[in-house]
Amino acid sequence: MNFTYRGRCWKFGNDIGVDGDLMPLEFAMQRETRLEVLAPHTMKGVDPAFAARAQPGDIMVAGRRFAQGNPHIQGLLGIAALKLGLVVESIPRGSLRNAVNAGVPLLPSCPGVTAQVETGEELEVDFATGRLRNLTRGTQLSFAPLDKELRDIIAIGGWRPALERRIAAMGRRT
Amino acid sequence: MAQTVTEKILSRAMGRPVRTGEIIYPEPDLVTVHDWYVVNFDKALQELGVTRLYAPDKLLISTDHEPVAVSVLAAERQRQVRQIAAKYGLKHFYDTGRGGHGHVFPMELGYIKPGMFVLAYDVHANNYGALGCLAIPLVVEITDVLACGSVWLKVPETVRINLQGALRPGLTLRDVADRMIADVGADVADYTVMEFGGPALASVGIDGRVTLCNRPIEIGVKSTVFETDAVTLAYLEAHARPPFEVLRSDSGATFKATFDYDLGILEPQVAAPPTPDNVVPVSSVAGKKVDHAFIGSCANCSITDLRDAARILKGRKVSAGVRFVVTPGTQQIQARAAAEGLLAIFTDAGAMLTAPGCGPCAGGRTFPLAKGEVSINTGTRNDYGRLGTREAEIYLASPFTVAASAVAGRIVDPRELL
């Protein structure tokens, strides 16, 4: 999998909530996991036009405690469906697991990053190394990448394909 | 190298020293799943082509979220759970009327000991930390554990809480736990294990330790764990089979943060809507009319909690218009409450008893709230909609405060009735 994303920056603030901001709560209550259903509602509570305007390869950059709240996976599945990368100052434990399980490439710990980018700027992020280039400004930042084990789960497409691969490798299919 | 309790437990599980931040796949000593997820994991395993569990003898199933089936659908689910338990050959299946709350009875029955590592479906399994066991909650990924024996974990940092001082009359460890999570806050707590120790440890019984372990999950901790001491060992002698490991953090172990926390807080605390860490002194919400009160949930369902409630209710009546529900945590707690005469006190006061387990706190499937109503209870969450309609308010407080408010018909400082 290509772990370098190049696209427009979509910047958001601190404390974006899982339910309401990132995805309407009703989809979590219905345990909806179909990507095509969730995609158009991604970030609806913050910017109703976002899902229609974001392009595959674009990068969401958010502040502290991105996807805070009851860790429902639906919002992260929406981001995966739109094929976006994710760069955040911080993300709570439950939502980090959900991002990995949804197969969203992310940099989970980028303190101060929101001061270095603006919506509409051209970014290039290498999720394997943690290098973020702001092509509009000609600047470069470096953050800790996600662990290799977790990048491998993302690379294969998230929780279900990763578990299928592991079950096959262990000979657990009987 | 100096290690925290958590690093010791995960190092043993891995058979080598682990370092903070590392991704590991430790195999648990025990896996717990409750009645509302058994059918789901079985369906997932079928889809994945897995017909035998990786370690069926390590799996414990509890029936606590809906022990009393109040619909045909629920009865059907219970029937399926029994079939699934038989299909996988489970030795530790606790059906309705057996055990009780899965975050509590395994401690009574000797399953839980210091140094153990548990993976659990459901967020409050970190109650087991009261006995020095590291229990980490998962949701959908419990399927990975059942199929392949483990799932990835990042070795967490530890936030150390040194308990000091003494409780004041009319206050409980629930008041302390609620105040503490509000004071520590999510920014510090996220992705850490909260470890308890300190000079006041000897004054905190296992029931109170359960409450202290239960509440920090609401501010994002991965788990909670107490150091082993004489209180732990005395409990274990009565409930479990030796040997018992004594686990404490080494001097020189690295903590993300350390807090000295005084048990002697001045005023009973209440968590007001809409989050459990929105904690205020009772005086700031006193006078609020209540319609519904409940003692129970994995946070406060012990014999100590029932004694506290009974102390308020003895010789008094629940206010007209208030429905008051008591859910003992386990079959054993219920039996003991009966033997001590507590159940008679509740009955005389006009309270209703429900089957051991989660009680109304499991999403309000029983005793829900109607539009415009107010509940005060000892549950775990006060999100809008937690107990039925979103158009209702939930306040969380100690057994003293809940029982006193049920008697008064409005939120009161329980010290007025003690």
Coordinates of C-alpha atoms in Angstrom, one line a residue:
Chain A
M1 CA 0.0 0.0 0.0
N2 CA 1.1 3.5 -0.8
F3 CA 1.5 5.3 2.5
T4 CA 2.2 8.7 1.0
Y5 CA -0.9 10.9 0.6
R6 CA -0.8 14.1 -1.4
G7 CA -3.8 16.3 -1.4
R8 CA -5.6 19.3 0.1
C9 CA -5.6 20.0 3.8
W10 CA -8.9 20.1 5.7
K11 CA -8.3 21.6 9.1
F12 CA -10.5 21.1 12.2
G13 CA -10.2 22.2 15.8
N14 CA -10.0 20.4 19.1
D15 CA -12.5 18.0 20.6
I16 CA -14.3 16.9 17.4
G17 CA -16.9 14.4 18.8
V18 CA -17.4 10.9 17.4
D19 CA -21.2 11.2 17.7
G20 CA -22.8 14.2 16.1
D21 CA -19.7 15.9 14.8
L22 CA -17.9 13.1 12.9
M23 CA -21.0 11.0 12.1
P24 CA -24.7 11.3 13.1
L25 CA -25.3 9.0 16.2
E26 CA -28.2 7.2 14.5
F27 CA -25.7 5.2 12.4
A28 CA -23.9 3.9 15.5
M29 CA -27.2 3.0 17.1
Q30 CA -28.1 1.0 13.9
R31 CA -24.6 -0.6 13.9
E32 CA -24.3 0.6 10.3
T33 CA -21.0 -0.4 8.7
R34 CA -21.6 -0.1 5.0
L35 CA -19.0 2.3 3.6
E36 CA -21.2 3.7 0.9
V37 CA -23.9 4.5 3.4
L38 CA -21.6 6.2 5.8
A39 CA -19.3 8.1 3.4
P40 CA -21.7 11.0 2.5
H41 CA -22.4 11.8 6.2
T42 CA -18.7 12.1 7.3
M43 CA -18.1 15.3 9.4
K44 CA -21.7 16.3 8.7
G45 CA -22.0 17.9 12.2
V46 CA -19.1 20.2 11.5
D47 CA -19.3 20.9 7.8
P48 CA -22.2 19.4 5.9
A49 CA -20.5 20.0 2.5
F50 CA -17.2 18.2 3.6
A51 CA -18.0 14.7 2.3
A52 CA -19.0 16.0 -1.1
R53 CA -15.9 18.2 -1.5
A54 CA -13.2 16.1 0.0
Q55 CA -11.2 14.1 -2.6
P56 CA -9.4 10.8 -2.2
G57 CA -5.9 11.5 -0.9
D58 CA -6.9 14.7 0.9
I59 CA -5.7 15.0 4.4
M60 CA -7.7 15.9 7.5
V61 CA -5.7 17.7 10.1
A62 CA -7.3 18.1 13.6
G63 CA -6.5 19.3 17.0
R64 CA -6.5 17.6 20.4
R65 CA -8.8 14.7 21.3
F66 CA -10.0 14.1 17.8
A67 CA -13.0 11.6 17.8
Q68 CA -13.6 12.0 21.5
G69 CA -16.6 10.4 23.1
N70 CA -18.1 6.9 23.1
P71 CA -15.8 5.0 20.7
H72 CA -18.2 4.2 17.8
I73 CA -16.4 3.2 14.6
Q74 CA -18.9 4.7 12.1
G75 CA -17.2 8.1 11.8
L76 CA -13.8 6.5 11.2
L77 CA -15.3 4.2 8.6
G78 CA -16.7 7.3 6.8
I79 CA -13.1 8.7 6.7
A80 CA -11.9 5.4 5.3
A81 CA -14.6 5.4 2.7
L82 CA -13.6 8.8 1.5
K83 CA -10.0 7.5 1.3
L84 CA -8.6 10.4 3.4
G85 CA -5.5 10.5 5.5
L86 CA -5.7 11.7 9.1
V87 CA -3.2 13.8 11.1
V88 CA -4.2 14.7 14.6
E89 CA -2.6 16.4 17.7
S90 CA -4.1 13.6 19.8
I91 CA -6.8 10.9 19.6
P92 CA -8.4 9.0 22.5
R93 CA -7.6 5.3 22.9
G94 CA -10.9 3.9 21.6
S95 CA -10.9 6.0 18.5
L96 CA -7.3 5.2 17.7
R97 CA -8.3 1.5 17.7
N98 CA -11.3 2.3 15.6
A99 CA -9.1 4.3 13.1
V100 CA -6.7 1.3 12.7
N101 CA -9.7 -1.1 12.5
A102 CA -11.3 1.1 9.9
G103 CA -8.1 1.1 7.9
V104 CA -7.5 4.9 8.1
P105 CA -3.8 5.9 7.6
L106 CA -3.0 8.3 10.5
L107 CA -0.4 10.2 12.5
P108 CA -1.9 10.0 16.0
S109 CA 0.4 12.4 17.9
C110 CA 1.3 15.6 16.2
P111 CA 1.4 18.3 18.9
G112 CA 1.1 21.8 17.4
V113 CA 0.4 20.6 13.8
T114 CA -2.8 22.7 13.4
A115 CA -0.7 25.9 13.7
Q116 CA 1.4 24.9 10.7
V117 CA -1.3 24.2 8.1
E118 CA -4.5 25.8 6.8
T119 CA -7.5 24.4 4.9
G120 CA -6.8 24.4 1.2
E121 CA -3.0 24.1 1.4
E122 CA -1.4 21.3 -0.5
L123 CA 0.1 18.7 1.9
E124 CA 2.1 15.5 1.4
V125 CA 2.2 13.1 4.3
D126 CA 4.2 9.9 4.5
F127 CA 2.4 7.8 7.1
A128 CA 5.2 5.3 7.2
T129 CA 7.8 7.8 8.3
G130 CA 5.8 10.6 9.9
R131 CA 7.0 13.3 7.5
L132 CA 4.5 16.0 6.7
R133 CA 5.4 18.5 3.9
N134 CA 3.4 21.6 3.4
L135 CA 3.9 22.1 -0.3
T136 CA 2.1 25.5 -0.3
R137 CA 4.4 26.9 2.3
G138 CA 7.5 24.9 1.4
T139 CA 7.8 23.7 5.0
Q140 CA 8.4 20.2 6.4
L141 CA 7.5 18.7 9.8
S142 CA 8.3 15.4 11.3
F143 CA 6.2 13.3 13.8
A144 CA 6.3 9.8 15.2
P145 CA 4.7 7.4 12.7
L146 CA 2.2 4.8 13.8
D147 CA 3.8 1.5 14.9
K148 CA 4.6 -0.9 12.0
E149 CA 2.3 -3.6 13.4
L150 CA -0.6 -1.1 13.2
R151 CA 0.4 0.2 9.8
D152 CA 0.2 -3.4 8.6
I153 CA -3.4 -3.7 9.8
I154 CA -4.3 -0.5 8.0
A155 CA -2.4 -1.5 4.8
I156 CA -4.4 -4.7 4.5
G157 CA -7.7 -2.8 4.9
G158 CA -8.4 -2.8 8.6
W159 CA -9.8 -5.2 11.2
R160 CA -11.7 -7.8 9.2
P161 CA -9.0 -8.5 6.5
A162 CA -6.3 -8.4 9.1
L163 CA -8.1 -10.9 11.3
E164 CA -8.8 -13.1 8.3
R165 CA -5.1 -13.1 7.4
R166 CA -4.1 -13.9 11.0
I167 CA -6.7 -16.8 11.2
A168 CA -5.3 -18.2 8.0
A169 CA -1.7 -17.8 9.1
M170 CA -2.4 -19.6 12.4
G171 CA -4.5 -22.3 10.8
R172 CA -7.5 -21.5 12.9
R173 CA -10.0 -22.0 10.1
T174 CA -11.4 -25.5 10.7
Chain B
M1 CA 14.9 -2.1 35.5
A2 CA 12.2 -0.6 37.8
Q3 CA 8.7 -1.5 36.7
T4 CA 5.1 -0.4 37.4
V5 CA 2.5 -3.0 38.3
T6 CA 1.2 -2.9 34.7
E7 CA 4.6 -3.4 33.2
K8 CA 5.2 -6.4 35.6
I9 CA 1.9 -8.0 34.6
L10 CA 2.4 -7.5 30.8
S11 CA 6.0 -8.6 31.1
R12 CA 4.9 -11.9 32.7
A13 CA 2.2 -12.3 30.1
M14 CA 4.8 -11.9 27.3
G15 CA 7.6 -13.9 29.0
R16 CA 10.0 -11.0 28.6
P17 CA 10.4 -7.4 29.8
V18 CA 8.1 -5.0 27.9
R19 CA 8.6 -1.3 27.4
T20 CA 6.1 1.5 27.4
G21 CA 4.7 2.3 24.0
E22 CA 5.6 -1.1 22.5
I23 CA 2.9 -3.0 20.6
I24 CA 2.5 -6.5 22.0
Y25 CA 0.1 -9.5 21.7
P26 CA -0.1 -10.9 25.3
E27 CA -2.3 -13.9 25.9
P28 CA -4.8 -13.3 28.7
D29 CA -5.3 -15.6 31.7
L30 CA -9.1 -15.0 31.5
V31 CA -11.5 -13.6 28.9
T32 CA -14.9 -12.4 29.9
V33 CA -18.0 -11.7 27.7
H34 CA -21.5 -10.7 28.8
D35 CA -24.9 -12.0 27.7
W36 CA -25.4 -9.2 25.1
Y37 CA -22.4 -10.1 22.9
V38 CA -22.3 -13.9 22.9
V39 CA -24.6 -14.3 19.9
N40 CA -22.5 -11.6 18.1
F41 CA -19.1 -13.2 18.6
D42 CA -20.5 -16.6 17.6
K43 CA -21.8 -15.1 14.3
A44 CA -18.5 -13.4 13.7
L45 CA -16.6 -16.6 14.3
Q46 CA -18.9 -18.6 12.0
E47 CA -18.3 -16.0 9.2
L48 CA -14.6 -16.3 9.7
G49 CA -14.7 -20.1 9.6
V50 CA -13.5 -20.6 13.2
T51 CA -15.4 -23.5 14.8
R52 CA -13.3 -24.0 18.0
L53 CA -12.2 -21.3 20.4
Y54 CA -8.5 -20.7 20.9
A55 CA -8.8 -21.3 24.6
P56 CA -12.4 -22.2 25.6
D57 CA -11.4 -23.0 29.2
K58 CA -10.3 -19.3 29.7
L59 CA -13.7 -17.9 28.6
L60 CA -16.2 -16.8 31.3
I61 CA -19.7 -15.8 30.2
S62 CA -21.9 -13.8 32.6
T63 CA -25.6 -13.1 32.3
D64 CA -25.9 -9.6 33.8
H65 CA -27.1 -7.2 31.2
E66 CA -30.5 -8.8 30.9
P67 CA -30.8 -11.6 33.5
V68 CA -34.6 -11.3 33.4
A69 CA -35.8 -11.6 29.9
V70 CA -38.7 -9.2 29.5
S71 CA -39.4 -10.0 25.9
V72 CA -39.7 -13.0 23.6
L73 CA -36.6 -11.6 21.8
A74 CA -34.6 -11.6 25.0
A75 CA -35.7 -15.1 25.9
E76 CA -34.7 -16.3 22.4
R77 CA -31.3 -14.7 22.9
Q78 CA -30.9 -16.5 26.2
R79 CA -31.7 -19.7 24.5
Q80 CA -29.1 -19.1 21.9
V81 CA -26.5 -18.2 24.5
R82 CA -27.1 -21.5 26.3
Q83 CA -26.7 -23.4 23.0
I84 CA -23.5 -21.5 22.1
A85 CA -22.0 -22.2 25.6
A86 CA -22.7 -25.9 25.0
K87 CA -21.3 -25.9 21.5
Y88 CA -18.0 -24.5 22.5
G89 CA -17.8 -26.6 25.6
L90 CA -17.5 -23.7 28.0
K91 CA -16.9 -24.6 31.7
H92 CA -17.4 -21.0 33.0
F93 CA -20.9 -20.2 31.7
Y94 CA -22.9 -18.3 34.3
D95 CA -26.6 -18.4 33.3
T96 CA -29.3 -16.2 34.7
G97 CA -29.6 -16.8 38.4
R98 CA -26.0 -17.8 38.6
G99 CA -23.1 -15.5 39.6
G100 CA -24.5 -12.1 38.9
H101 CA -22.6 -9.1 37.6
G102 CA -19.6 -10.3 35.5
H103 CA -17.5 -7.4 36.7
V104 CA -18.0 -8.5 40.4
F105 CA -18.8 -12.2 40.9
P106 CA -15.5 -13.5 39.4
M107 CA -13.8 -11.8 42.3
E108 CA -16.1 -13.5 44.8
L109 CA -15.6 -16.9 43.2
G110 CA -11.9 -16.8 43.3
Y111 CA -11.2 -16.3 39.5
I112 CA -9.3 -13.0 40.0
K113 CA -5.9 -12.7 41.7
P114 CA -3.1 -10.1 41.7
G115 CA -0.9 -10.2 38.6
M116 CA -3.5 -11.7 36.3
F117 CA -4.1 -10.3 32.9
V118 CA -7.7 -10.3 31.6
L119 CA -9.3 -9.2 28.3
A120 CA -13.0 -8.4 28.5
Y121 CA -15.9 -7.5 26.3
D122 CA -17.3 -4.5 28.2
V123 CA -15.8 -1.3 29.5
H124 CA -16.0 -1.7 33.2
A125 CA -14.1 -5.0 33.6
N126 CA -11.3 -3.0 35.1
N127 CA -13.2 -3.5 38.4
Y128 CA -10.9 -6.5 38.8
G129 CA -8.1 -4.0 39.4
A130 CA -9.4 -3.9 42.9
L131 CA -7.5 -7.2 43.4
G132 CA -4.4 -6.2 41.6
C133 CA -5.4 -7.8 38.3
L134 CA -5.0 -5.9 35.0
A135 CA -8.2 -6.2 33.0
I136 CA -8.4 -4.4 29.7
P137 CA -11.7 -3.8 27.9
L138 CA -12.2 -4.5 24.2
V139 CA -15.3 -4.4 22.1
V140 CA -15.4 -6.0 18.6
E141 CA -11.8 -7.2 18.9
I142 CA -12.8 -9.7 21.6
T143 CA -13.4 -11.9 18.5
D144 CA -9.6 -11.8 17.7
V145 CA -8.9 -13.0 21.2
L146 CA -11.4 -15.9 21.0
A147 CA -10.2 -16.9 17.5
C148 CA -6.4 -16.3 17.8
G149 CA -5.7 -16.0 21.6
S150 CA -4.7 -12.3 21.7
V151 CA -5.0 -8.9 20.1
W152 CA -2.6 -6.0 19.8
L153 CA -2.1 -3.7 22.8
K154 CA 0.2 -0.8 23.3
V155 CA 2.0 -1.0 26.6
P156 CA 0.4 1.9 28.5
E157 CA 2.0 4.5 30.7
T158 CA 0.8 4.6 34.3
V159 CA -0.7 7.5 36.3
R160 CA -0.1 6.9 40.0
I161 CA -2.6 8.0 42.6
N162 CA -1.4 8.0 46.2
L163 CA -4.4 7.9 48.4
Q164 CA -4.1 9.9 51.6
G165 CA -6.2 11.1 54.5
A166 CA -9.5 9.7 55.6
L167 CA -13.2 9.8 54.5
R168 CA -15.4 12.3 56.4
P169 CA -18.8 11.1 57.8
G170 CA -21.5 10.9 55.2
L171 CA -19.1 10.7 52.4
T172 CA -18.1 7.5 50.5
L173 CA -15.5 6.4 48.0
R174 CA -18.0 7.1 45.2
D175 CA -17.8 10.8 46.1
V176 CA -14.0 10.5 46.1
A177 CA -14.0 8.6 42.8
D178 CA -16.3 11.0 41.0
R179 CA -14.4 14.1 42.3
M180 CA -11.1 12.5 41.4
I181 CA -11.9 11.8 37.7
A182 CA -13.1 15.4 37.3
D183 CA -9.8 16.6 39.0
V184 CA -7.4 14.4 37.1
G185 CA -9.2 14.9 33.7
A186 CA -9.1 13.2 30.4
D187 CA -6.0 14.8 29.0
V188 CA -3.8 13.2 31.6
A189 CA -5.7 9.9 31.9
D190 CA -6.2 9.0 28.3
Y191 CA -4.5 5.7 27.3
T192 CA -2.9 5.2 30.7
V193 CA -3.4 2.7 33.5
M194 CA -4.4 4.4 36.7
E195 CA -2.6 2.8 39.6
F196 CA -3.7 3.2 43.3
G197 CA -1.5 3.0 46.3
G198 CA -0.4 5.3 49.1
P199 CA -0.7 5.6 52.9
A200 CA -4.5 5.5 53.1
L201 CA -4.7 2.2 51.2
A202 CA -5.2 0.2 54.4
S203 CA -8.5 2.1 55.1
V204 CA -10.0 1.3 51.7
G205 CA -11.8 -2.1 51.5
I206 CA -12.2 -4.2 48.4
D207 CA -15.8 -2.8 47.8
G208 CA -14.5 0.7 47.8
R209 CA -11.5 -0.3 45.6
V210 CA -14.0 -1.6 43.1
T211 CA -15.7 1.8 43.0
L212 CA -12.4 3.6 42.6
C213 CA -11.4 1.3 39.8
N214 CA -14.7 1.6 38.0
R215 CA -15.0 5.4 37.6
P216 CA -11.7 6.4 35.7
I217 CA -12.8 4.5 32.6
E218 CA -15.1 7.5 31.9
I219 CA -12.0 9.7 31.4
G220 CA -10.4 7.4 28.9
V221 CA -8.0 5.2 31.0
K222 CA -7.1 1.8 29.6
S223 CA -7.5 0.2 33.0
T224 CA -7.1 0.7 36.7
V225 CA -5.2 -1.4 39.2
F226 CA -4.5 -1.4 43.0
E227 CA -1.2 -2.4 44.6
T228 CA -1.5 -5.6 46.6
D229 CA -1.6 -5.2 50.4
A230 CA -2.9 -6.8 53.6
V231 CA -6.5 -5.9 52.6
T232 CA -6.1 -7.7 49.2
L233 CA -4.6 -10.7 50.9
A234 CA -7.3 -11.0 53.5
Y235 CA -10.0 -10.9 50.8
L236 CA -8.1 -13.5 48.7
E237 CA -7.8 -15.8 51.7
A238 CA -11.6 -15.9 52.0
H239 CA -12.3 -16.2 48.3
A240 CA -9.5 -17.7 46.2
R241 CA -7.0 -20.5 46.2
P242 CA -3.3 -19.7 46.9
P243 CA -0.7 -18.9 45.9
F244 CA -1.1 -15.1 45.9
E245 CA 1.4 -12.8 44.3
V246 CA 2.1 -9.5 46.0
L247 CA 2.5 -6.8 43.3
R248 CA 3.6 -3.3 43.8
S249 CA 5.4 -0.8 41.6
D250 CA 9.2 -0.7 42.1
S251 CA 10.7 2.4 43.6
G252 CA 12.1 4.3 40.7
A253 CA 9.3 3.0 38.3
T254 CA 8.4 5.7 35.7
F255 CA 4.9 7.3 36.0
K256 CA 3.4 9.7 33.5
A257 CA 2.0 11.7 36.4
T258 CA 1.7 11.2 40.2
F259 CA -1.2 12.7 42.2
D260 CA -1.5 12.7 46.0
Y261 CA -5.2 12.4 46.5
D262 CA -6.9 13.2 49.8
L263 CA -9.9 11.0 50.7
G264 CA -11.1 13.8 53.1
I265 CA -13.1 15.8 50.5
L266 CA -15.5 18.1 52.2
E267 CA -18.9 17.6 50.5
P268 CA -20.8 14.8 48.7
Q269 CA -20.4 15.0 45.0
V270 CA -22.9 14.5 42.1
A271 CA -22.2 13.9 38.4
A272 CA -24.7 16.1 36.6
P273 CA -25.7 15.5 32.9
P274 CA -24.4 15.0 30.4
T275 CA -21.1 13.3 31.3
P276 CA -19.8 11.4 34.4
D277 CA -16.9 13.8 34.8
N278 CA -19.2 16.8 35.1
V279 CA -19.0 16.6 38.8
V280 CA -20.4 19.2 41.2
P281 CA -20.9 19.5 45.0
V282 CA -24.4 18.2 46.0
S283 CA -25.3 21.7 47.3
S284 CA -25.2 23.1 43.8
V285 CA -28.0 20.7 42.6
A286 CA -29.8 20.3 45.9
G287 CA -33.6 20.7 45.6
K288 CA -33.9 19.1 42.2
K289 CA -37.1 17.0 42.2
V290 CA -36.4 13.3 41.4
D291 CA -38.8 10.7 40.0
H292 CA -36.5 7.7 39.9
A293 CA -33.6 6.4 42.0
F294 CA -31.5 3.3 41.7
I295 CA -28.8 1.6 43.8
G296 CA -26.6 -0.8 41.9
S297 CA -24.5 -1.1 38.7
C298 CA -20.9 -2.3 38.5
A299 CA -19.8 0.9 40.2
N300 CA -21.8 0.4 43.4
C301 CA -23.5 -2.9 43.9
S302 CA -21.6 -4.3 46.9
I303 CA -22.7 -5.3 50.3
T304 CA -21.1 -2.0 51.6
D305 CA -23.2 0.0 49.1
L306 CA -26.4 -1.8 50.2
R307 CA -25.6 -1.2 53.9
D308 CA -25.1 2.5 53.1
A309 CA -28.4 2.7 51.4
A310 CA -30.1 0.8 54.2
R311 CA -28.6 3.1 56.8
I312 CA -30.6 5.9 55.3
L313 CA -33.7 4.0 54.5
K314 CA -34.2 2.2 57.9
G315 CA -37.5 3.4 59.4
R316 CA -38.1 5.8 56.5
K317 CA -40.3 5.6 53.3
V318 CA -39.3 6.5 49.8
S319 CA -41.1 9.7 48.8
A320 CA -44.5 9.3 47.1
G321 CA -44.0 9.5 43.3
V322 CA -40.4 8.2 43.4
R323 CA -39.7 4.7 42.1
F324 CA -36.7 3.3 43.9
V325 CA -34.9 0.2 42.6
V326 CA -32.1 -1.8 44.3
T327 CA -30.0 -4.2 42.3
P328 CA -27.6 -6.3 44.4
G329 CA -24.5 -7.0 42.3
T330 CA -24.4 -10.8 42.7
Q331 CA -26.3 -13.8 44.0
Q332 CA -23.9 -13.9 47.0
I333 CA -24.4 -10.2 47.8
Q334 CA -28.2 -10.6 47.6
A335 CA -28.0 -13.6 50.0
R336 CA -25.9 -11.7 52.4
A337 CA -28.1 -8.6 52.2
A338 CA -31.1 -10.9 53.1
A339 CA -29.2 -12.4 56.0
E340 CA -28.3 -9.0 57.4
G341 CA -32.0 -7.8 57.1
L342 CA -31.1 -5.2 54.5
L343 CA -33.7 -6.5 52.0
A344 CA -36.4 -6.1 54.6
I345 CA -35.4 -2.5 55.2
F346 CA -35.6 -1.8 51.4
T347 CA -39.0 -3.6 51.1
D348 CA -40.4 -1.7 54.1
A349 CA -39.2 1.6 52.6
G350 CA -41.1 0.9 49.4
A351 CA -38.1 0.0 47.2
M352 CA -38.2 -2.7 44.5
L353 CA -35.5 -5.4 44.2
T354 CA -34.3 -6.7 40.8
A355 CA -32.3 -9.7 39.9
P356 CA -28.5 -9.4 40.5
G357 CA -26.6 -7.9 37.5
C358 CA -26.4 -4.5 35.9
G359 CA -30.0 -3.4 36.8
P360 CA -31.4 -0.4 34.9
C361 CA -27.9 0.9 34.1
A362 CA -27.7 -1.5 31.2
G363 CA -29.3 1.0 28.8
G364 CA -32.6 1.3 30.8
R365 CA -34.0 -1.9 29.4
T366 CA -35.7 -2.2 32.8
F367 CA -37.1 0.7 34.8
P368 CA -36.5 3.3 32.1
L369 CA -37.2 7.0 32.4
A370 CA -40.1 8.8 30.8
K371 CA -40.0 12.2 29.2
G372 CA -39.1 15.0 31.5
E373 CA -38.2 12.7 34.4
V374 CA -35.1 13.0 36.6
S375 CA -33.1 10.0 38.0
I376 CA -30.5 10.0 40.7
N377 CA -28.6 6.7 40.8
T378 CA -25.3 5.0 41.4
G379 CA -24.9 3.9 37.8
T380 CA -21.9 4.4 35.5
R381 CA -23.1 6.9 32.8
N382 CA -25.4 9.9 32.7
D383 CA -25.5 10.5 28.9
Y384 CA -28.9 11.7 27.6
G385 CA -30.7 8.5 26.6
R386 CA -28.8 6.1 28.9
L387 CA -32.0 5.1 30.8
G388 CA -34.6 5.4 28.0
T389 CA -35.7 8.7 26.6
R390 CA -33.2 11.3 25.8
E391 CA -35.6 13.8 27.3
A392 CA -34.7 12.9 30.8
E393 CA -31.9 13.9 33.2
I394 CA -29.6 11.5 35.1
Y395 CA -27.5 12.5 38.2
L396 CA -24.9 10.1 39.5
A397 CA -24.1 10.0 43.2
S398 CA -23.2 7.8 46.2
P399 CA -25.6 5.3 47.8
F400 CA -26.1 7.7 50.7
T401 CA -27.0 10.6 48.4
V402 CA -29.2 8.4 46.2
A403 CA -31.1 6.9 49.1
A404 CA -31.5 10.2 50.9
S405 CA -32.8 11.9 47.7
A406 CA -35.3 9.1 47.2
V407 CA -36.6 9.7 50.7
A408 CA -36.8 13.4 50.3
G409 CA -38.1 13.3 46.7
R410 CA -35.5 15.8 45.7
I411 CA -31.7 15.8 45.6
V412 CA -30.4 16.4 49.2
D413 CA -27.2 16.2 51.1
P414 CA -27.4 12.8 52.8
R415 CA -25.8 14.2 56.0
E416 CA -29.2 15.7 56.8
L417 CA -30.5 12.1 57.3
L418 CA -27.5 10.4 58.9

